[in-house]
PDB file of C-alpha atoms in Angstrom:
ATOM      1  CA  MET K   1     -73.591 129.861 234.839  1.00 45.00           C
ATOM      2  CA  THR K   2     -72.710 126.610 233.135  1.00 48.00           C
ATOM      3  CA  SER K   3     -75.311 123.979 232.436  1.00 39.00           C
ATOM      4  CA  PRO K   4     -74.946 120.251 231.663  1.00 37.00           C
ATOM      5  CA  GLN K   5     -75.774 120.975 228.034  1.00 37.00           C
ATOM      6  CA  SER K   6     -73.148 123.698 227.684  1.00 40.00           C
ATOM      7  CA  LEU K   7     -70.294 121.389 228.612  1.00 42.00           C
ATOM      8  CA  HIS K   8     -70.450 119.611 225.269  1.00 44.00           C
ATOM      9  CA  LEU K   9     -71.357 122.373 222.844  1.00 47.00           C
ATOM     10  CA  PRO K  10     -69.203 122.273 219.698  1.00 52.00           C
ATOM     11  CA  LEU K  11     -67.228 125.383 218.793  1.00 61.00           C
ATOM     12  CA  SER K  12     -67.810 125.956 215.094  1.00 56.00           C
ATOM     13  CA  GLY K  13     -65.541 128.008 212.906  1.00 60.00           C
ATOM     14  CA  ASP K  14     -68.155 130.742 212.479  1.00 69.00           C
ATOM     15  CA  ALA K  15     -69.164 130.946 216.146  1.00 73.00           C
ATOM     16  CA  PRO K  16     -69.113 134.492 217.546  1.00 89.00           C
ATOM     17  CA  LEU K  17     -65.973 135.023 219.597  1.00 94.00           C
ATOM     18  CA  PRO K  18     -65.617 137.349 222.569  1.00 98.00           C
ATOM     19  CA  ARG K  19     -63.200 140.157 221.816  1.00 97.00           C
ATOM     20  CA  HIS K  20     -62.136 140.311 225.452  1.00 98.00           C
ATOM     21  CA  VAL K  21     -62.094 137.388 227.879  1.00 98.00           C
ATOM     22  CA  ALA K  22     -61.377 137.925 231.576  1.00 98.00           C
ATOM     23  CA  ILE K  23     -60.593 135.015 233.897  1.00 98.00           C
ATOM     24  CA  ILE K  24     -60.697 134.796 237.676  1.00 98.00           C
ATOM     25  CA  MET K  25     -58.232 131.962 238.235  1.00 97.00           C
ATOM     26  CA  ASP K  26     -59.507 130.297 241.391  1.00 97.00           C
ATOM     27  CA  GLY K  27     -58.905 126.943 243.058  1.00 96.00           C
ATOM     28  CA  ASN K  28     -55.125 126.482 243.295  1.00 95.00           C
ATOM     29  CA  ASN K  29     -55.197 125.855 247.046  1.00 95.00           C
ATOM     30  CA  ARG K  30     -58.145 123.484 246.857  1.00 96.00           C
ATOM     31  CA  TRP K  31     -56.454 121.582 244.043  1.00 97.00           C
ATOM     32  CA  ALA K  32     -53.316 121.250 246.155  1.00 96.00           C
ATOM     33  CA  LYS K  33     -55.266 119.987 249.165  1.00 96.00           C
ATOM     34  CA  ALA K  34     -57.087 117.444 247.007  1.00 97.00           C
ATOM     35  CA  HIS K  35     -53.686 116.140 245.880  1.00 96.00           C
ATOM     36  CA  SER K  36     -52.132 116.276 249.383  1.00 97.00           C
ATOM     37  CA  LEU K  37     -49.699 118.965 248.257  1.00 94.00           C
ATOM     38  CA  SER K  38     -48.677 122.330 249.630  1.00 90.00           C
ATOM     39  CA  GLY K  39     -50.485 125.462 248.527  1.00 87.00           C
ATOM     40  CA  VAL K  40     -47.328 126.623 246.781  1.00 88.00           C
ATOM     41  CA  ARG K  41     -47.398 123.500 244.609  1.00 93.00           C
ATOM     42  CA  GLY K  42     -50.954 124.379 243.698  1.00 94.00           C
ATOM     43  CA  HIS K  43     -49.897 127.810 242.469  1.00 94.00           C
ATOM     44  CA  HIS K  44     -47.099 126.256 240.409  1.00 94.00           C
ATOM     45  CA  ALA K  45     -49.613 123.856 238.863  1.00 96.00           C
ATOM     46  CA  GLY K  46     -51.770 126.844 238.037  1.00 95.00           C
ATOM     47  CA  VAL K  47     -48.969 128.262 235.874  1.00 95.00           C
ATOM     48  CA  GLU K  48     -49.391 125.322 233.496  1.00 95.00           C
ATOM     49  CA  ALA K  49     -53.073 126.207 233.112  1.00 97.00           C
ATOM     50  CA  VAL K  50     -52.089 129.800 232.365  1.00 97.00           C
ATOM     51  CA  ARG K  51     -49.812 128.641 229.555  1.00 97.00           C
ATOM     52  CA  ALA K  52     -52.505 126.404 228.084  1.00 97.00           C
ATOM     53  CA  VAL K  53     -55.194 129.084 228.150  1.00 98.00           C
ATOM     54  CA  ILE K  54     -52.938 131.758 226.650  1.00 98.00           C
ATOM     55  CA  ARG K  55     -52.039 129.380 223.858  1.00 97.00           C
ATOM     56  CA  ARG K  56     -55.658 128.477 223.143  1.00 98.00           C
ATOM     57  CA  ALA K  57     -56.871 132.092 223.294  1.00 98.00           C
ATOM     58  CA  ALA K  58     -54.227 133.066 220.735  1.00 98.00           C
ATOM     59  CA  GLU K  59     -55.174 130.125 218.508  1.00 97.00           C
ATOM     60  CA  ARG K  60     -58.860 131.037 218.629  1.00 97.00           C
ATOM     61  CA  GLY K  61     -58.242 134.664 217.755  1.00 96.00           C
ATOM     62  CA  VAL K  62     -59.364 136.265 221.009  1.00 98.00           C
ATOM     63  CA  GLY K  63     -58.150 139.864 220.988  1.00 98.00           C
ATOM     64  CA  THR K  64     -57.611 140.524 224.713  1.00 98.00           C
ATOM     65  CA  LEU K  65     -57.193 138.060 227.574  1.00 98.00           C
ATOM     66  CA  THR K  66     -57.114 139.456 231.121  1.00 98.00           C
ATOM     67  CA  LEU K  67     -56.034 137.174 233.965  1.00 98.00           C
ATOM     68  CA  PHE K  68     -56.717 138.029 237.612  1.00 97.00           C
ATOM     69  CA  ALA K  69     -53.430 136.937 239.167  1.00 95.00           C
ATOM     70  CA  PHE K  70     -53.370 138.782 242.503  1.00 92.00           C
ATOM     71  CA  SER K  71     -56.051 140.992 243.964  1.00 93.00           C
ATOM     72  CA  SER K  72     -55.567 143.939 246.285  1.00 90.00           C
ATOM     73  CA  GLU K  73     -57.264 141.795 248.941  1.00 92.00           C
ATOM     74  CA  ASN K  74     -54.837 138.884 248.519  1.00 92.00           C
ATOM     75  CA  TRP K  75     -52.282 140.635 250.734  1.00 93.00           C
ATOM     76  CA  ARG K  76     -54.426 139.355 253.636  1.00 91.00           C
ATOM     77  CA  ARG K  77     -53.346 135.788 252.923  1.00 91.00           C
ATOM     78  CA  PRO K  78     -50.660 134.098 255.063  1.00 90.00           C
ATOM     79  CA  ALA K  79     -47.282 135.813 254.672  1.00 92.00           C
ATOM     80  CA  THR K  80     -45.612 132.626 253.468  1.00 89.00           C
ATOM     81  CA  GLU K  81     -48.168 132.233 250.679  1.00 91.00           C
ATOM     82  CA  VAL K  82     -47.866 135.880 249.639  1.00 93.00           C
ATOM     83  CA  GLN K  83     -44.086 135.560 249.512  1.00 92.00           C
ATOM     84  CA  ALA K  84     -44.375 132.416 247.383  1.00 90.00           C
ATOM     85  CA  LEU K  85     -46.747 134.209 245.008  1.00 93.00           C
ATOM     86  CA  MET K  86     -44.336 137.125 244.645  1.00 95.00           C
ATOM     87  CA  GLU K  87     -41.488 134.722 243.871  1.00 94.00           C
ATOM     88  CA  LEU K  88     -43.668 132.937 241.325  1.00 94.00           C
ATOM     89  CA  PHE K  89     -44.649 136.239 239.722  1.00 95.00           C
ATOM     90  CA  LEU K  90     -41.005 137.271 239.417  1.00 96.00           C
ATOM     91  CA  MET K  91     -40.046 133.886 238.014  1.00 94.00           C
ATOM     92  CA  ALA K  92     -42.791 134.137 235.390  1.00 94.00           C
ATOM     93  CA  LEU K  93     -41.619 137.622 234.383  1.00 95.00           C
ATOM     94  CA  LYS K  94     -38.082 136.296 233.962  1.00 94.00           C
ATOM     95  CA  ARG K  95     -38.894 133.045 232.157  1.00 94.00           C
ATOM     96  CA  GLU K  96     -42.144 133.502 230.252  1.00 95.00           C
ATOM     97  CA  VAL K  97     -41.916 136.948 228.670  1.00 96.00           C
ATOM     98  CA  LYS K  98     -39.433 135.943 225.979  1.00 96.00           C
ATOM     99  CA  LYS K  99     -41.808 133.169 224.906  1.00 96.00           C
ATOM    100  CA  LEU K 100     -44.698 135.630 224.767  1.00 98.00           C
ATOM    101  CA  HIS K 101     -42.608 137.934 222.605  1.00 98.00           C
ATOM    102  CA  GLU K 102     -41.688 135.105 220.240  1.00 97.00           C
ATOM    103  CA  HIS K 103     -45.399 134.445 219.708  1.00 98.00           C
ATOM    104  CA  ASP K 104     -46.216 138.125 219.020  1.00 98.00           C
ATOM    105  CA  ILE K 105     -48.130 138.509 222.303  1.00 98.00           C
ATOM    106  CA  ARG K 106     -48.290 141.939 223.937  1.00 98.00           C
ATOM    107  CA  LEU K 107     -48.152 141.983 227.729  1.00 98.00           C
ATOM    108  CA  SER K 108     -49.663 144.614 230.004  1.00 98.00           C
ATOM    109  CA  VAL K 109     -49.799 144.546 233.796  1.00 98.00           C
ATOM    110  CA  ILE K 110     -52.543 146.506 235.542  1.00 98.00           C
ATOM    111  CA  GLY K 111     -52.820 147.276 239.232  1.00 97.00           C
ATOM    112  CA  GLU K 112     -51.079 149.295 241.925  1.00 96.00           C
ATOM    113  CA  ARG K 113     -47.442 148.526 241.126  1.00 95.00           C
ATOM    114  CA  GLU K 114     -46.078 150.460 244.088  1.00 95.00           C
ATOM    115  CA  GLY K 115     -47.084 147.544 246.277  1.00 95.00           C
ATOM    116  CA  PHE K 116     -44.467 145.321 244.634  1.00 96.00           C
ATOM    117  CA  SER K 117     -40.734 145.233 245.174  1.00 96.00           C
ATOM    118  CA  SER K 118     -38.557 147.442 242.986  1.00 97.00           C
ATOM    119  CA  THR K 119     -37.201 144.290 241.323  1.00 97.00           C
ATOM    120  CA  ILE K 120     -40.660 143.139 240.262  1.00 97.00           C
ATOM    121  CA  GLN K 121     -41.551 146.641 239.083  1.00 98.00           C
ATOM    122  CA  LYS K 122     -38.433 146.780 236.899  1.00 98.00           C
ATOM    123  CA  HIS K 123     -39.208 143.406 235.331  1.00 98.00           C
ATOM    124  CA  ILE K 124     -42.795 144.490 234.632  1.00 98.00           C
ATOM    125  CA  GLU K 125     -41.545 147.613 232.849  1.00 98.00           C
ATOM    126  CA  ALA K 126     -39.003 145.598 230.857  1.00 98.00           C
ATOM    127  CA  ALA K 127     -41.607 143.004 229.847  1.00 98.00           C
ATOM    128  CA  GLU K 128     -44.061 145.635 228.659  1.00 98.00           C
ATOM    129  CA  ALA K 129     -41.352 147.468 226.732  1.00 98.00           C
ATOM    130  CA  LEU K 130     -40.165 144.274 225.026  1.00 98.00           C
ATOM    131  CA  THR K 131     -43.641 143.283 223.837  1.00 98.00           C
ATOM    132  CA  ALA K 132     -45.092 146.769 223.249  1.00 98.00           C
ATOM    133  CA  ASP K 133     -45.101 146.561 219.445  1.00 98.00           C
ATOM    134  CA  ASN K 134     -46.506 143.040 219.175  1.00 98.00           C
ATOM    135  CA  THR K 135     -49.794 142.770 217.304  1.00 97.00           C
ATOM    136  CA  GLY K 136     -51.120 139.373 218.365  1.00 98.00           C
ATOM    137  CA  LEU K 137     -53.031 138.539 221.520  1.00 98.00           C
ATOM    138  CA  HIS K 138     -53.065 141.305 224.137  1.00 98.00           C
ATOM    139  CA  LEU K 139     -52.388 139.533 227.426  1.00 98.00           C
ATOM    140  CA  VAL K 140     -53.258 141.551 230.519  1.00 98.00           C
ATOM    141  CA  VAL K 141     -52.218 140.438 233.994  1.00 98.00           C
ATOM    142  CA  ALA K 142     -54.123 142.072 236.854  1.00 97.00           C
ATOM    143  CA  ALA K 143     -51.786 142.109 239.858  1.00 96.00           C
ATOM    144  CA  ASN K 144     -52.463 144.011 243.077  1.00 96.00           C
ATOM    145  CA  TYR K 145     -55.620 145.080 241.288  1.00 97.00           C
ATOM    146  CA  GLY K 146     -59.091 145.906 242.566  1.00 97.00           C
ATOM    147  CA  GLY K 147     -62.055 147.257 240.637  1.00 98.00           C
ATOM    148  CA  ARG K 148     -62.908 149.836 243.289  1.00 97.00           C
ATOM    149  CA  TRP K 149     -59.296 151.047 243.317  1.00 97.00           C
ATOM    150  CA  ASP K 150     -59.443 151.379 239.530  1.00 98.00           C
ATOM    151  CA  VAL K 151     -62.626 153.484 239.549  1.00 98.00           C
ATOM    152  CA  THR K 152     -61.459 155.585 242.505  1.00 98.00           C
ATOM    153  CA  ARG K 153     -58.120 156.335 240.854  1.00 98.00           C
ATOM    154  CA  ALA K 154     -59.865 157.330 237.625  1.00 98.00           C
ATOM    155  CA  ALA K 155     -62.191 159.687 239.509  1.00 98.00           C
ATOM    156  CA  ARG K 156     -59.233 161.243 241.324  1.00 98.00           C
ATOM    157  CA  ARG K 157     -57.381 161.818 238.051  1.00 98.00           C
ATOM    158  CA  LEU K 158     -60.415 163.495 236.525  1.00 98.00           C
ATOM    159  CA  GLY K 159     -60.692 165.683 239.628  1.00 98.00           C
ATOM    160  CA  GLU K 160     -57.032 166.681 239.287  1.00 98.00           C
ATOM    161  CA  ARG K 161     -57.610 167.654 235.654  1.00 97.00           C
ATOM    162  CA  VAL K 162     -60.594 169.782 236.680  1.00 98.00           C
ATOM    163  CA  SER K 163     -58.538 171.493 239.429  1.00 98.00           C
ATOM    164  CA  ALA K 164     -55.782 172.216 236.930  1.00 98.00           C
ATOM    165  CA  GLY K 165     -58.249 173.849 234.560  1.00 98.00           C
ATOM    166  CA  GLU K 166     -57.683 171.176 231.901  1.00 97.00           C
ATOM    167  CA  LEU K 167     -61.200 169.732 232.033  1.00 97.00           C
ATOM    168  CA  ASP K 168     -64.659 171.234 232.400  1.00 97.00           C
ATOM    169  CA  PRO K 169     -66.776 169.198 234.872  1.00 97.00           C
ATOM    170  CA  SER K 170     -69.627 169.201 232.360  1.00 97.00           C
ATOM    171  CA  HIS K 171     -67.413 167.198 229.991  1.00 97.00           C
ATOM    172  CA  ILE K 172     -67.023 164.299 232.393  1.00 97.00           C
ATOM    173  CA  ASP K 173     -68.954 161.409 230.882  1.00 97.00           C
ATOM    174  CA  GLU K 174     -68.481 157.659 230.480  1.00 96.00           C
ATOM    175  CA  SER K 175     -65.936 158.179 227.726  1.00 96.00           C
ATOM    176  CA  ALA K 176     -63.863 160.517 229.894  1.00 97.00           C
ATOM    177  CA  MET K 177     -63.951 158.055 232.763  1.00 97.00           C
ATOM    178  CA  GLU K 178     -62.848 155.182 230.550  1.00 96.00           C
ATOM    179  CA  THR K 179     -59.778 157.076 229.391  1.00 95.00           C
ATOM    180  CA  GLU K 180     -58.549 157.165 232.998  1.00 97.00           C
ATOM    181  CA  LEU K 181     -59.324 153.546 233.833  1.00 98.00           C
ATOM    182  CA  CYS K 182     -56.998 150.602 233.461  1.00 97.00           C
ATOM    183  CA  LEU K 183     -57.664 149.004 230.060  1.00 96.00           C
ATOM    184  CA  GLY K 184     -59.049 152.242 228.687  1.00 93.00           C
ATOM    185  CA  ASP K 185     -57.613 151.228 225.307  1.00 92.00           C
ATOM    186  CA  ALA K 186     -59.146 147.724 225.363  1.00 96.00           C
ATOM    187  CA  PRO K 187     -62.667 146.651 224.405  1.00 96.00           C
ATOM    188  CA  PRO K 188     -65.095 145.971 227.260  1.00 97.00           C
ATOM    189  CA  VAL K 189     -65.085 142.454 228.671  1.00 98.00           C
ATOM    190  CA  ASP K 190     -67.427 140.180 226.716  1.00 98.00           C
ATOM    191  CA  LEU K 191     -66.904 136.998 228.728  1.00 98.00           C
ATOM    192  CA  CYS K 192     -65.784 136.528 232.324  1.00 98.00           C
ATOM    193  CA  ILE K 193     -64.812 133.015 233.405  1.00 98.00           C
ATOM    194  CA  ARG K 194     -64.422 132.010 237.036  1.00 98.00           C
ATOM    195  CA  THR K 195     -63.132 128.585 237.990  1.00 98.00           C
ATOM    196  CA  SER K 196     -63.573 126.474 241.155  1.00 97.00           C
ATOM    197  CA  GLY K 197     -67.349 126.852 241.513  1.00 97.00           C
ATOM    198  CA  GLU K 198     -67.426 130.251 243.212  1.00 97.00           C
ATOM    199  CA  CYS K 199     -70.113 132.531 241.759  1.00 97.00           C
ATOM    200  CA  ARG K 200     -68.914 136.087 242.309  1.00 97.00           C
ATOM    201  CA  ILE K 201     -66.651 138.591 240.551  1.00 97.00           C
ATOM    202  CA  SER K 202     -64.584 139.578 243.614  1.00 97.00           C
ATOM    203  CA  ASN K 203     -63.937 143.246 242.837  1.00 97.00           C
ATOM    204  CA  PHE K 204     -62.573 142.464 239.370  1.00 98.00           C
ATOM    205  CA  LEU K 205     -62.944 144.919 236.447  1.00 98.00           C
ATOM    206  CA  LEU K 206     -66.192 146.326 237.841  1.00 98.00           C
ATOM    207  CA  TRP K 207     -66.592 149.004 235.165  1.00 98.00           C
ATOM    208  CA  GLN K 208     -65.243 146.947 232.269  1.00 97.00           C
ATOM    209  CA  MET K 209     -67.591 144.001 232.957  1.00 97.00           C
ATOM    210  CA  ALA K 210     -70.838 145.987 232.953  1.00 96.00           C
ATOM    211  CA  TYR K 211     -72.278 143.817 230.146  1.00 96.00           C
ATOM    212  CA  ALA K 212     -70.030 140.764 230.362  1.00 98.00           C
ATOM    213  CA  GLU K 213     -71.453 137.274 230.088  1.00 98.00           C
ATOM    214  CA  LEU K 214     -70.549 135.356 233.261  1.00 98.00           C
ATOM    215  CA  TYR K 215     -69.410 131.734 233.089  1.00 98.00           C
ATOM    216  CA  PHE K 216     -68.871 129.821 236.325  1.00 98.00           C
ATOM    217  CA  THR K 217     -67.323 126.361 236.236  1.00 98.00           C
ATOM    218  CA  PRO K 218     -66.583 123.927 239.072  1.00 98.00           C
ATOM    219  CA  VAL K 219     -63.245 123.037 237.487  1.00 98.00           C
ATOM    220  CA  LEU K 220     -60.305 124.029 239.690  1.00 98.00           C
ATOM    221  CA  TRP K 221     -57.853 126.337 237.950  1.00 98.00           C
ATOM    222  CA  PRO K 222     -54.910 123.897 237.574  1.00 97.00           C
ATOM    223  CA  ASP K 223     -57.302 121.526 235.718  1.00 98.00           C
ATOM    224  CA  PHE K 224     -58.613 124.270 233.422  1.00 98.00           C
ATOM    225  CA  GLY K 225     -56.904 123.933 230.041  1.00 96.00           C
ATOM    226  CA  GLY K 226     -57.540 124.516 226.363  1.00 97.00           C
ATOM    227  CA  GLU K 227     -60.528 122.183 226.143  1.00 97.00           C
ATOM    228  CA  ALA K 228     -62.239 123.825 229.109  1.00 98.00           C
ATOM    229  CA  PHE K 229     -61.569 127.232 227.552  1.00 98.00           C
ATOM    230  CA  ASP K 230     -63.230 126.060 224.341  1.00 98.00           C
ATOM    231  CA  GLU K 231     -66.270 124.955 226.347  1.00 97.00           C
ATOM    232  CA  ALA K 232     -66.569 128.447 227.784  1.00 98.00           C
ATOM    233  CA  LEU K 233     -66.315 129.958 224.292  1.00 98.00           C
ATOM    234  CA  ALA K 234     -68.986 127.566 223.025  1.00 97.00           C
ATOM    235  CA  ASP K 235     -71.288 128.534 225.876  1.00 97.00           C
ATOM    236  CA  PHE K 236     -70.719 132.217 225.040  1.00 97.00           C
ATOM    237  CA  ALA K 237     -71.526 131.572 221.379  1.00 96.00           C
ATOM    238  CA  GLY K 238     -74.914 130.163 222.374  1.00 94.00           C
ATOM    239  CA  ARG K 239     -76.018 133.218 224.344  1.00 94.00           C
ATOM    240  CA  GLN K 240     -78.116 136.106 223.082  1.00 90.00           C
ATOM    241  CA  ARG K 241     -76.634 139.450 224.065  1.00 80.00           C
ATOM    242  CA  ARG K 242     -79.379 142.058 224.228  1.00 71.00           C
ATOM    243  CA  PHE K 243     -77.719 145.159 225.741  1.00 65.00           C
ATOM    244  CA  GLY K 244     -81.105 146.440 226.931  1.00 72.00           C
ATOM    245  CA  MET K 245     -83.000 145.554 223.761  1.00 63.00           C
ATOM    246  CA  THR K 246     -85.793 143.015 223.336  1.00 69.00           C
ATOM    247  CA  ASP K 247     -85.312 139.573 221.799  1.00 66.00           C
ATOM    248  CA  GLU K 248     -87.166 140.742 218.700  1.00 64.00           C
ATOM    249  CA  GLN K 249     -84.892 143.759 218.236  1.00 62.00           C
ATOM    250  CA  VAL K 250     -81.783 141.638 218.530  1.00 60.00           C
ATOM    251  CA  GLU K 251     -83.130 139.087 216.064  1.00 67.00           C
ATOM    252  CA  ALA K 252     -84.039 141.863 213.620  1.00 73.00           C
ATOM    253  CA  GLN K 253     -80.483 143.207 213.781  1.00 69.00           C
ATOM    254  CA  GLY K 254     -79.094 139.799 212.950  1.00 64.00           C
ATOM    255  CA  ALA K 255     -81.451 139.249 210.041  1.00 55.00           C
TER     256      ALA K 255
END
């Protein structure tokens, strides 16, 4: 969690960077209410924050940035809001992908695509194909995604391979599971940021965040820009990551 001191930490050129940053973009509706605007306007304002954070992540040299855009639970929201989110998603696929391509950014979309319209699915496929060979930032958008769905699907696929005689059950280990998960080709999440003051991960990348550093900020998503992203990176740089080891072991490794 953030602390008063962490909000002003400088980000030096040699500070350790997370290879993979995941963000739970929360607070669009609360931002809209605070500004006496509709919830839809809040989501549109959130798009500007997305642009700013993508730009800053690319500038800082972050390898993978995963944004939680729409969870599998978000279908429970009012129908008008869900429809507006789908329209916004489609608009972003139409308008933003060319810009991503121009900046050498590779786009991947993870989640249960069958829940989207055929039009959205086609634009997702086209966007991924256009940017597939780019070598800059890997931008991942999690849409109609849930961590439990991800793990369950991976387990089912492994079971199907066992039934087909392609895989011996004794060979199922963490590595085998990861190959069937979304983001199996990406490094594990090093830093997870959640905006708006909520302190939970909400069924997001449950497997991939096993050792992630968690950073919770009260800033509402539309107000979260490049400077706020740098503050999160600076906070990450000041943490000691032990991965089960003692402080002394970690310090000895760094000596």
